Amino acid sequence: MEPAANYQCDVLVVGSGAAGLTTALQLADTLKVTVLSKSALTEGSTFYAQGGIAAVFDKNDSIESHIEDTLVAGAGLCDPAAVKLTTENARDSLQWLIDAGVGFDKVESDGQSPTYHLNREGGHSHRRILHAADATGRAVQTTLQEQVLKHPNITVLERYNAVDLITGQHIDADPGCYGAYIWNRMEEQVETIAANFVVLATGGASKVYQYTSNPDIASGDGIAMAWRAGCSVANMEFNQFHPTCLFHPNAQSFLLTEALRGEGAVLKRPDGSRFMPDFHELAELAPRDVVARAIDYEMKRLGADCMFLDISHKPKEFIEQHFPTIMDKCLSLGIDMSSEPIPVVPAAHYTCGGVRTDLHAQTDVPNLYAVGEVACTGLHGANRMASNSLLECLVFARAAAKDILAKQSSKAPQTHLPSWDESQVSNSDEEVVIQHNWHELRLFMWDYVGIVRTTKRLERALHRIELLQREIHEYYANFRVSNNLLELRNLVQVAELIVRSALERKESRGLHYTLDYPNTMEKAEPTVLTPSH
């Protein structure tokens, strides 16, 4: 008989951002939940999200309008059912956050009771973005953390990487997910955790690119693990590049929220002239893919290192009130955004595709769910609209929890799981190999699979990925795991899925722009890849 698992629970949640913590809290009154956090609890993309969360709170706005804006931004590829589910449940989900203690900004209005201050961002026809200054993610993350850490039915394991999912084929059982191998970073050993249900909430894969707004942990772990476990993935070619990341050698990954442009900031060339009106009728408030391509085009055309974002025409008090985090960061680098423009470049920001799920967040593998950026629910289509991402985390976390509670039974988890076998491996003395492969992957993905693509570039990238995969597979088979090795293994798998998906799409649509197929086909179809094993 196989030895008992190191840990067991009713539900294992892999990931500790808004999607993972919301799922855990929705389940914990009934079930025992373990939350796996790869780094410190605060180190996910949620914590760094600036803009806000979209929902209809204005009497002049409507759910129908939110639906229409989302469908337009998604360039014909959204699943209307997913859009409808998300927008209809937006206000309830936001109210749940408010009740939990998230303090969204309010404004006084003519002696009436204060109402929520609503921002407008690119692609939205109305002001519908609830926010906490320019640090909404931090407010959401810290509030949810407080709730999770005091809940008696939730166990948090910090600094644990998920290595692989344990499925029926591992234990000669019915198809399904029965737990996971997890790497204890403190003890540097692989352990097992048994669960009746597993929820992937691991975020996206933007670290596959050299320039990204994401924290270091966004290495596509959940997508790669789900693929190895037999899940299909969809729309992996649609990587959103945020148009405006701060361009400064000491400010890697610092994002400048779209709300700046919503409040009047304009994009300028180095000579001070505006260029967005040349590219789209909505100018700076055009969808992100349009703005990112415009900046990329102008940089290449002029041979410039960056473009500039200018809000200095607004009163200094207004900027300090609405964008205190950005103001402080810029000042620390010697940039006074109240009197001068901010240098900006696009950076990989959001993975619109991911593990394919239904409207309950259920994947192809029974008892395995995917919530948040790791998933492809159909909400985002070919381009995610601003401030729909945290909303998706909340709505689909609640949907997953509802489905799990409906399916849960009193049966104990399958605790006897195969132990991790590292009898044939040794400690590596060549960490430099991992570092070299890491940098090579991220550089050629940026050069060949970036904002503008060609078939030749994609084929060149795929060839290099296949070489790297062989090298990494050999390395993985011979040496003990490490954080960098696990992330590299997952990133190269996700890179392959991105490139294969991009090669399959013989058109330009949304975030996927190829010079070889510049036109958009009449009918929009998702790109679905299914594992052959």
Coordinates of C-alpha atoms in Angstrom, one line a residue:
M1 CA 0.0 0.0 0.0
E2 CA 1.2 3.5 -0.8
P3 CA 2.0 5.7 2.2
A4 CA -0.5 8.2 3.5
A5 CA -0.3 11.8 2.2
N6 CA 1.6 14.4 4.2
Y7 CA -1.6 16.5 4.2
Q8 CA -5.2 16.0 3.5
C9 CA -8.2 18.3 3.2
D10 CA -11.6 18.5 1.5
V11 CA -10.5 21.2 -1.0
L12 CA -7.0 22.2 -2.1
V13 CA -6.8 25.7 -3.5
V14 CA -3.6 26.3 -5.4
G15 CA -3.0 30.1 -5.3
S16 CA -3.6 32.9 -2.9
G17 CA -4.9 35.9 -4.9
A18 CA -8.4 37.1 -5.2
A19 CA -9.6 34.0 -7.0
G20 CA -8.1 31.5 -4.5
L21 CA -9.0 33.3 -1.3
T22 CA -12.5 34.0 -2.4
T23 CA -13.0 30.3 -3.3
A24 CA -11.6 29.3 0.1
L25 CA -13.9 31.7 2.1
Q26 CA -16.9 30.6 0.1
L27 CA -16.2 26.9 1.1
A28 CA -14.8 27.1 4.6
D29 CA -18.0 27.3 6.6
T30 CA -18.7 23.8 5.3
L31 CA -15.5 22.2 4.3
K32 CA -11.8 22.0 5.4
V33 CA -9.7 24.0 2.9
T34 CA -6.0 24.2 2.4
V35 CA -4.6 27.2 0.5
L36 CA -1.2 26.8 -1.2
S37 CA 0.7 30.1 -1.5
K38 CA 3.9 29.9 -3.7
S39 CA 5.5 32.9 -2.0
A40 CA 4.2 35.2 0.8
L41 CA 0.5 35.6 0.8
T42 CA 0.6 39.1 -0.7
E43 CA 2.9 38.3 -3.6
G44 CA 0.2 37.6 -6.3
S45 CA -1.0 39.8 -9.1
T46 CA -4.1 40.8 -7.1
F47 CA -2.0 42.8 -4.6
Y48 CA -0.4 44.9 -7.4
A49 CA -3.7 45.6 -9.3
Q50 CA -4.2 49.3 -9.4
G51 CA -7.3 50.1 -11.4
G52 CA -10.4 48.6 -9.9
I53 CA -13.4 46.3 -10.5
A54 CA -16.1 46.8 -13.0
A55 CA -19.8 46.6 -12.0
V56 CA -23.0 48.6 -12.7
F57 CA -23.6 51.0 -9.8
D58 CA -24.6 54.1 -11.7
K59 CA -28.3 54.6 -12.4
N60 CA -27.5 55.8 -15.9
D61 CA -25.5 52.6 -16.6
S62 CA -26.9 49.1 -17.3
I63 CA -25.9 45.4 -17.3
E64 CA -26.7 45.4 -21.0
S65 CA -24.2 48.1 -21.6
H66 CA -21.5 46.3 -19.6
I67 CA -22.2 43.2 -21.7
E68 CA -22.0 45.1 -25.0
D69 CA -18.7 46.8 -24.0
T70 CA -17.2 43.4 -23.0
L71 CA -18.3 41.8 -26.2
V72 CA -16.8 44.6 -28.3
A73 CA -13.5 44.6 -26.5
G74 CA -13.4 40.8 -26.9
A75 CA -13.3 41.2 -30.7
G76 CA -16.1 38.7 -31.3
L77 CA -14.6 35.8 -29.4
C78 CA -16.3 36.1 -26.0
D79 CA -18.7 33.4 -24.9
P80 CA -22.0 35.4 -24.4
A81 CA -23.1 33.1 -21.6
A82 CA -19.9 33.7 -19.6
V83 CA -20.2 37.5 -20.2
K84 CA -23.9 37.4 -19.1
L85 CA -23.1 35.4 -15.9
T86 CA -20.2 37.7 -15.0
T87 CA -21.9 41.0 -15.5
E88 CA -25.2 39.9 -13.9
N89 CA -23.3 38.7 -10.8
A90 CA -20.9 41.7 -10.6
R91 CA -22.8 43.9 -8.2
D92 CA -23.5 41.0 -5.7
S93 CA -19.9 40.0 -5.8
L94 CA -18.8 43.6 -5.1
Q95 CA -21.3 43.8 -2.3
W96 CA -19.8 40.7 -0.8
L97 CA -16.3 42.4 -0.9
I98 CA -17.8 45.6 0.6
D99 CA -19.4 43.5 3.4
A100 CA -16.1 41.8 4.0
G101 CA -14.5 45.3 4.7
V102 CA -13.0 46.5 1.4
G103 CA -13.2 50.3 1.5
F104 CA -13.9 51.5 -2.0
D105 CA -13.6 55.3 -2.6
K106 CA -16.7 57.4 -2.1
V107 CA -17.7 61.0 -3.1
E108 CA -20.0 63.5 -1.4
S109 CA -22.9 64.6 -3.6
D110 CA -25.1 67.7 -2.8
G111 CA -26.0 66.8 0.8
Q112 CA -26.9 63.2 -0.2
S113 CA -25.2 60.3 1.4
P114 CA -21.8 59.5 -0.2
T115 CA -21.8 57.4 -3.3
Y116 CA -19.1 55.3 -4.8
H117 CA -16.6 57.1 -6.9
L118 CA -16.6 55.4 -10.3
N119 CA -13.7 55.6 -12.7
R120 CA -14.0 55.1 -16.4
E121 CA -11.4 53.0 -18.3
G122 CA -10.6 51.9 -21.8
G123 CA -13.4 50.2 -23.6
H124 CA -16.1 51.2 -21.1
S125 CA -19.0 53.4 -22.2
H126 CA -19.8 54.5 -18.7
R127 CA -18.0 55.1 -15.4
R128 CA -18.4 51.7 -13.6
I129 CA -15.0 51.0 -12.0
L130 CA -15.1 50.8 -8.2
H131 CA -11.6 51.4 -6.8
A132 CA -9.6 52.1 -3.6
A133 CA -7.5 55.1 -4.8
D134 CA -5.0 53.5 -7.2
A135 CA -4.3 50.4 -5.0
T136 CA -7.5 48.5 -5.3
G137 CA -5.8 45.1 -5.4
R138 CA -4.0 45.8 -2.2
A139 CA -7.3 46.6 -0.5
V140 CA -8.9 43.5 -1.8
Q141 CA -6.0 41.2 -1.0
T142 CA -5.4 42.4 2.5
T143 CA -9.1 42.3 3.4
L144 CA -9.5 38.7 2.1
Q145 CA -6.2 37.7 3.8
E146 CA -7.5 38.8 7.2
Q147 CA -10.6 36.8 6.8
V148 CA -8.7 33.7 5.6
L149 CA -6.1 33.8 8.3
K150 CA -8.7 33.9 11.1
H151 CA -11.0 31.2 9.7
P152 CA -10.7 27.9 11.7
N153 CA -11.4 25.7 8.6
I154 CA -8.7 27.2 6.4
T155 CA -5.0 26.1 6.5
V156 CA -2.5 28.3 4.6
L157 CA 0.8 26.8 3.5
E158 CA 3.1 29.6 2.5
R159 CA 6.2 29.1 0.3
Y160 CA 4.9 25.9 -1.3
N161 CA 5.1 25.3 -5.0
A162 CA 2.6 22.9 -6.6
V163 CA 4.7 20.5 -8.7
D164 CA 2.0 18.3 -10.4
L165 CA -1.6 17.2 -10.0
I166 CA -2.3 13.6 -8.9
T167 CA -4.9 12.1 -11.1
G168 CA -6.7 8.8 -11.5
Q169 CA -4.0 7.5 -13.8
H170 CA -1.4 7.9 -11.0
I171 CA -3.3 5.7 -8.5
D172 CA -5.3 3.4 -10.8
A173 CA -8.5 5.0 -9.9
D174 CA -11.5 6.6 -11.8
P175 CA -10.6 9.7 -13.9
G176 CA -10.3 12.8 -11.7
C177 CA -8.0 14.8 -9.5
Y178 CA -7.1 13.4 -6.1
G179 CA -4.5 15.9 -4.9
A180 CA -1.1 17.2 -5.8
Y181 CA 2.6 16.9 -5.3
I182 CA 3.9 20.1 -3.5
W183 CA 7.4 21.3 -3.0
N184 CA 8.1 22.6 0.5
R185 CA 10.5 25.5 -0.3
M186 CA 11.7 25.8 3.3
E187 CA 12.6 22.1 3.7
E188 CA 13.4 21.7 0.0
Q189 CA 11.4 18.5 -0.3
V190 CA 8.4 17.2 -2.3
E191 CA 5.4 16.3 -0.2
T192 CA 1.8 15.1 -1.1
I193 CA -1.5 16.6 -0.3
A194 CA -4.8 14.6 -0.8
A195 CA -8.1 16.4 -1.5
N196 CA -11.5 15.6 -2.9
F197 CA -11.5 18.7 -5.0
V198 CA -8.6 20.8 -6.3
V199 CA -9.0 24.5 -7.4
L200 CA -6.3 26.0 -9.6
A201 CA -6.1 29.8 -8.9
T202 CA -2.4 30.2 -9.9
G203 CA -2.8 33.3 -12.1
G204 CA -1.3 33.9 -15.5
A205 CA 1.9 33.3 -17.5
S206 CA 3.2 36.8 -18.4
K207 CA 6.6 35.9 -16.9
V208 CA 7.2 34.0 -20.2
Y209 CA 8.0 37.5 -21.6
Q210 CA 11.1 39.6 -21.0
Y211 CA 9.1 42.7 -20.0
T212 CA 6.1 42.1 -17.8
S213 CA 4.0 44.1 -15.3
N214 CA 3.4 40.9 -13.3
P215 CA 5.1 39.8 -10.1
D216 CA 7.8 37.1 -10.3
I217 CA 5.5 34.2 -9.5
A218 CA 3.3 34.6 -12.7
S219 CA 5.0 31.6 -14.4
G220 CA 2.0 29.7 -15.8
D221 CA 2.2 26.9 -13.2
G222 CA -1.5 26.1 -13.2
I223 CA -1.8 26.0 -17.0
A224 CA 1.2 23.7 -17.4
M225 CA 0.0 21.4 -14.6
A226 CA -3.5 21.2 -15.9
W227 CA -2.2 20.4 -19.4
R228 CA 0.0 17.6 -18.1
A229 CA -3.0 16.3 -16.2
G230 CA -5.1 16.1 -19.4
C231 CA -7.0 19.4 -19.5
S232 CA -7.5 21.2 -22.8
V233 CA -6.5 24.9 -23.1
A234 CA -8.0 27.6 -25.2
N235 CA -7.1 31.0 -26.7
M236 CA -3.5 30.9 -25.5
E237 CA -2.4 33.2 -28.3
F238 CA -4.1 36.2 -26.7
N239 CA -1.6 37.8 -24.4
Q240 CA -2.5 41.2 -23.3
F241 CA 0.3 43.8 -23.3
H242 CA -0.5 46.6 -21.0
P243 CA 0.2 49.8 -22.9
T244 CA 1.8 51.8 -20.0
C245 CA 4.5 50.4 -17.8
L246 CA 6.9 52.8 -16.3
F247 CA 10.1 52.9 -18.3
H248 CA 13.0 53.3 -15.9
P249 CA 16.0 51.0 -15.0
N250 CA 15.0 51.0 -11.4
A251 CA 11.3 50.4 -11.9
Q252 CA 10.9 47.0 -13.6
S253 CA 7.3 45.8 -13.6
F254 CA 5.7 49.0 -12.3
L255 CA 2.4 49.4 -14.1
L256 CA 0.7 52.8 -14.7
T257 CA -3.1 52.2 -14.3
E258 CA -5.4 52.8 -17.2
A259 CA -7.4 55.0 -14.9
L260 CA -4.7 57.7 -15.6
R261 CA -5.9 57.8 -19.2
G262 CA -9.5 57.6 -17.9
E263 CA -8.9 60.8 -16.0
G264 CA -7.4 62.7 -18.9
A265 CA -3.7 61.6 -19.3
V266 CA -2.6 61.7 -22.9
L267 CA 0.2 59.7 -24.8
K268 CA 2.9 61.7 -26.5
R269 CA 5.9 61.2 -28.7
P270 CA 9.3 62.3 -27.4
D271 CA 8.7 65.6 -29.3
G272 CA 5.6 66.2 -27.2
S273 CA 3.0 65.6 -30.0
R274 CA 0.0 63.3 -29.4
F275 CA -0.4 60.2 -31.5
M276 CA -3.4 58.2 -30.3
P277 CA -6.0 60.2 -32.3
D278 CA -4.1 59.0 -35.4
F279 CA -4.9 55.4 -34.5
H280 CA -8.4 55.2 -33.0
E281 CA -11.4 57.5 -32.6
L282 CA -11.4 56.8 -28.8
A283 CA -7.7 57.9 -28.7
E284 CA -6.2 57.1 -25.3
L285 CA -9.4 55.3 -24.2
A286 CA -9.2 52.8 -27.1
P287 CA -9.0 49.1 -26.2
R288 CA -5.6 48.0 -24.8
D289 CA -4.5 46.1 -27.8
V290 CA -5.0 49.2 -30.0
V291 CA -3.1 51.4 -27.6
A292 CA -0.2 48.9 -27.1
R293 CA 0.2 48.4 -30.8
A294 CA 0.2 52.2 -31.4
I295 CA 3.0 52.7 -28.8
D296 CA 5.0 49.7 -30.2
Y297 CA 4.6 51.1 -33.7
E298 CA 5.7 54.6 -32.8
M299 CA 8.7 53.3 -30.8
K300 CA 9.8 51.2 -33.8
R301 CA 9.1 53.9 -36.4
L302 CA 11.1 56.5 -34.4
G303 CA 13.7 54.2 -33.0
A304 CA 12.6 55.5 -29.6
D305 CA 13.2 53.7 -26.2
C306 CA 9.8 54.8 -24.9
M307 CA 6.7 57.0 -25.3
F308 CA 5.4 59.4 -22.7
L309 CA 2.2 59.6 -20.6
D310 CA 1.2 63.1 -19.6
I311 CA -1.3 64.2 -16.9
S312 CA 0.6 67.3 -15.8
H313 CA -2.2 69.5 -17.1
K314 CA -4.4 68.3 -14.2
P315 CA -4.1 70.1 -10.7
K316 CA -1.4 68.6 -8.5
E317 CA -4.0 68.1 -5.7
F318 CA -6.1 66.0 -8.1
I319 CA -3.2 63.8 -9.0
E320 CA -2.1 63.3 -5.4
Q321 CA -5.7 62.4 -4.4
H322 CA -6.4 59.9 -7.2
F323 CA -3.0 58.4 -7.8
P324 CA -0.9 58.6 -4.6
T325 CA 0.9 55.3 -5.2
I326 CA 2.0 56.2 -8.7
M327 CA 2.9 59.8 -7.6
D328 CA 5.1 58.4 -4.7
K329 CA 6.8 55.8 -7.0
C330 CA 7.6 58.4 -9.7
L331 CA 8.9 60.9 -7.2
S332 CA 11.2 58.2 -5.8
L333 CA 12.7 58.0 -9.3
G334 CA 13.0 61.7 -9.7
I335 CA 9.9 62.1 -11.9
D336 CA 7.3 64.7 -10.9
M337 CA 4.2 63.6 -12.8
S338 CA 2.4 66.8 -11.8
S339 CA 4.8 68.9 -13.9
E340 CA 6.3 66.5 -16.5
P341 CA 5.3 63.4 -18.6
I342 CA 6.1 59.8 -17.5
P343 CA 8.2 57.6 -19.8
V344 CA 6.3 54.4 -20.7
V345 CA 6.6 51.1 -22.6
P346 CA 4.1 48.2 -23.2
A347 CA 4.7 45.1 -21.1
A348 CA 3.1 41.6 -21.0
H349 CA 0.2 41.9 -18.6
Y350 CA -2.5 39.4 -18.8
T351 CA -3.1 35.9 -20.1
C352 CA -6.6 35.9 -21.7
G353 CA -6.5 32.2 -22.6
G354 CA -5.9 29.4 -20.2
V355 CA -7.4 26.1 -18.9
R356 CA -10.8 25.6 -20.5
T357 CA -13.7 25.6 -18.0
D358 CA -17.4 25.6 -18.0
L359 CA -19.6 28.2 -16.3
H360 CA -19.0 26.4 -12.9
A361 CA -15.2 26.7 -13.4
Q362 CA -15.0 22.9 -13.9
T363 CA -12.2 21.7 -16.2
D364 CA -12.1 18.6 -18.4
V365 CA -10.8 16.6 -15.4
P366 CA -13.4 15.7 -12.8
N367 CA -13.0 17.5 -9.4
L368 CA -10.5 19.9 -10.9
Y369 CA -11.5 23.6 -11.2
A370 CA -9.7 26.6 -12.5
V371 CA -10.6 30.2 -11.4
G372 CA -9.2 33.6 -12.4
E373 CA -6.4 34.3 -14.8
V374 CA -5.3 30.6 -15.1
A375 CA -8.7 29.8 -16.7
C376 CA -10.3 30.4 -20.0
T377 CA -14.0 30.9 -19.2
G378 CA -14.9 32.7 -22.4
L379 CA -15.4 36.1 -20.7
H380 CA -12.4 37.9 -22.2
G381 CA -12.4 36.6 -25.8
A382 CA -9.5 38.0 -27.9
N383 CA -8.9 41.0 -25.5
R384 CA -9.7 41.5 -21.9
M385 CA -11.5 44.7 -21.1
A386 CA -10.1 46.8 -18.2
S387 CA -11.2 45.9 -14.7
N388 CA -13.1 42.7 -15.7
S389 CA -10.2 40.5 -14.4
L390 CA -10.7 40.9 -10.6
L391 CA -14.5 40.7 -11.3
E392 CA -14.0 37.3 -13.1
C393 CA -12.0 36.1 -10.0
L394 CA -14.9 36.9 -7.7
V395 CA -17.8 35.6 -9.9
F396 CA -16.2 32.3 -10.9
A397 CA -14.8 31.6 -7.4
R398 CA -18.3 31.8 -6.1
A399 CA -19.6 29.7 -9.0
A400 CA -16.9 27.0 -8.3
A401 CA -17.6 27.0 -4.6
K402 CA -21.4 26.6 -5.3
D403 CA -20.7 23.6 -7.6
I404 CA -18.3 22.0 -5.1
L405 CA -20.7 22.3 -2.3
A406 CA -23.4 20.7 -4.4
K407 CA -21.1 17.8 -5.2
Q408 CA -19.4 17.3 -1.9
S409 CA -20.1 14.2 0.2
S410 CA -18.9 12.9 3.5
K411 CA -16.3 10.7 1.9
A412 CA -12.7 11.2 3.1
P413 CA -10.0 12.1 0.6
Q414 CA -8.0 9.2 -1.1
T415 CA -5.1 9.6 1.3
H416 CA -2.8 6.8 0.1
L417 CA -1.0 8.5 -2.8
P418 CA 2.3 7.5 -4.5
S419 CA 5.3 9.2 -2.9
W420 CA 7.5 11.4 -4.9
D421 CA 10.4 9.3 -6.2
E422 CA 13.8 11.1 -6.2
S423 CA 15.9 8.1 -5.6
Q424 CA 17.6 8.5 -9.1
V425 CA 18.3 12.2 -8.8
S426 CA 21.1 14.3 -7.4
N427 CA 21.6 17.9 -6.3
S428 CA 22.5 20.2 -9.3
D429 CA 25.7 22.1 -9.3
E430 CA 24.8 23.9 -12.5
E431 CA 22.1 26.4 -11.6
V432 CA 23.6 28.6 -14.3
V433 CA 22.0 26.3 -16.9
I434 CA 18.6 27.2 -15.6
Q435 CA 19.4 30.9 -15.6
H436 CA 20.7 30.8 -19.1
N437 CA 17.6 28.9 -20.5
W438 CA 15.3 31.2 -18.5
H439 CA 16.7 34.4 -20.1
E440 CA 16.9 32.8 -23.6
L441 CA 13.2 31.8 -23.4
R442 CA 11.9 35.2 -22.2
L443 CA 14.0 37.1 -24.8
F444 CA 12.9 35.1 -27.8
M445 CA 9.3 35.1 -26.7
W446 CA 9.4 38.9 -26.5
D447 CA 11.2 39.2 -29.9
Y448 CA 9.2 36.6 -31.9
V449 CA 5.8 36.2 -30.1
G450 CA 5.2 39.7 -28.9
I451 CA 2.8 42.5 -29.9
V452 CA 3.3 42.0 -33.7
R453 CA 3.9 38.5 -35.0
T454 CA 4.8 36.7 -38.3
T455 CA 4.6 33.0 -39.1
K456 CA 8.4 32.9 -39.6
R457 CA 9.0 34.4 -36.2
L458 CA 6.5 31.9 -34.6
E459 CA 8.1 28.9 -36.3
R460 CA 11.6 30.1 -35.1
A461 CA 10.3 30.4 -31.6
L462 CA 8.7 26.9 -31.7
H463 CA 12.0 25.4 -32.9
R464 CA 13.9 27.0 -30.0
I465 CA 11.2 25.9 -27.5
E466 CA 11.5 22.3 -28.6
L467 CA 15.3 22.4 -28.1
L468 CA 14.8 23.9 -24.6
Q469 CA 12.1 21.3 -23.7
R470 CA 14.5 18.5 -24.4
E471 CA 17.2 20.1 -22.3
I472 CA 14.9 20.9 -19.5
H473 CA 13.3 17.4 -19.5
E474 CA 16.8 15.9 -19.2
Y475 CA 17.7 18.3 -16.4
Y476 CA 14.4 17.6 -14.6
A477 CA 14.9 13.8 -14.8
N478 CA 18.4 14.0 -13.3
F479 CA 18.4 16.7 -10.6
R480 CA 16.3 17.5 -7.5
V481 CA 13.7 20.1 -8.1
S482 CA 14.1 23.8 -7.2
N483 CA 11.9 26.8 -7.5
N484 CA 13.6 28.0 -10.7
L485 CA 13.5 24.6 -12.3
L486 CA 9.8 24.2 -11.6
E487 CA 9.0 27.6 -13.0
L488 CA 11.2 27.1 -16.1
R489 CA 9.6 23.7 -16.8
N490 CA 6.2 25.3 -16.6
L491 CA 7.1 28.4 -18.6
V492 CA 8.5 26.5 -21.5
Q493 CA 5.4 24.4 -21.6
V494 CA 3.2 27.5 -21.6
A495 CA 5.4 29.1 -24.3
E496 CA 4.8 26.0 -26.5
L497 CA 1.0 26.3 -26.0
I498 CA 1.1 30.1 -26.8
V499 CA 3.1 29.6 -30.0
R500 CA 1.1 26.5 -31.2
S501 CA -2.1 28.5 -30.7
A502 CA -0.8 31.5 -32.5
L503 CA 0.3 29.4 -35.5
E504 CA -3.2 27.9 -35.7
R505 CA -4.9 31.3 -36.0
K506 CA -4.8 32.4 -39.6
E507 CA -6.1 35.9 -39.0
S508 CA -5.5 39.0 -36.9
R509 CA -8.0 39.4 -34.1
G510 CA -7.8 41.3 -30.8
L511 CA -4.5 40.8 -29.1
H512 CA -3.2 38.5 -31.8
Y513 CA -1.8 40.6 -34.6
T514 CA 0.2 38.9 -37.4
L515 CA 1.6 40.6 -40.5
D516 CA 1.0 37.4 -42.6
Y517 CA -2.8 37.5 -41.9
P518 CA -3.7 41.1 -41.2
N519 CA -7.4 40.7 -41.9
T520 CA -10.0 39.4 -39.5
M521 CA -12.1 36.4 -40.5
E522 CA -15.9 36.7 -40.7
K523 CA -16.5 34.0 -38.1
A524 CA -14.7 34.0 -34.7
E525 CA -13.7 30.6 -33.4
P526 CA -11.7 29.8 -30.2
T527 CA -8.4 28.0 -30.5
V528 CA -8.6 24.8 -28.5
L529 CA -5.6 22.5 -27.9
T530 CA -6.1 19.1 -26.3
P531 CA -3.3 16.9 -24.8
S532 CA -2.6 13.8 -26.8
H533 CA -1.8 11.6 -23.8

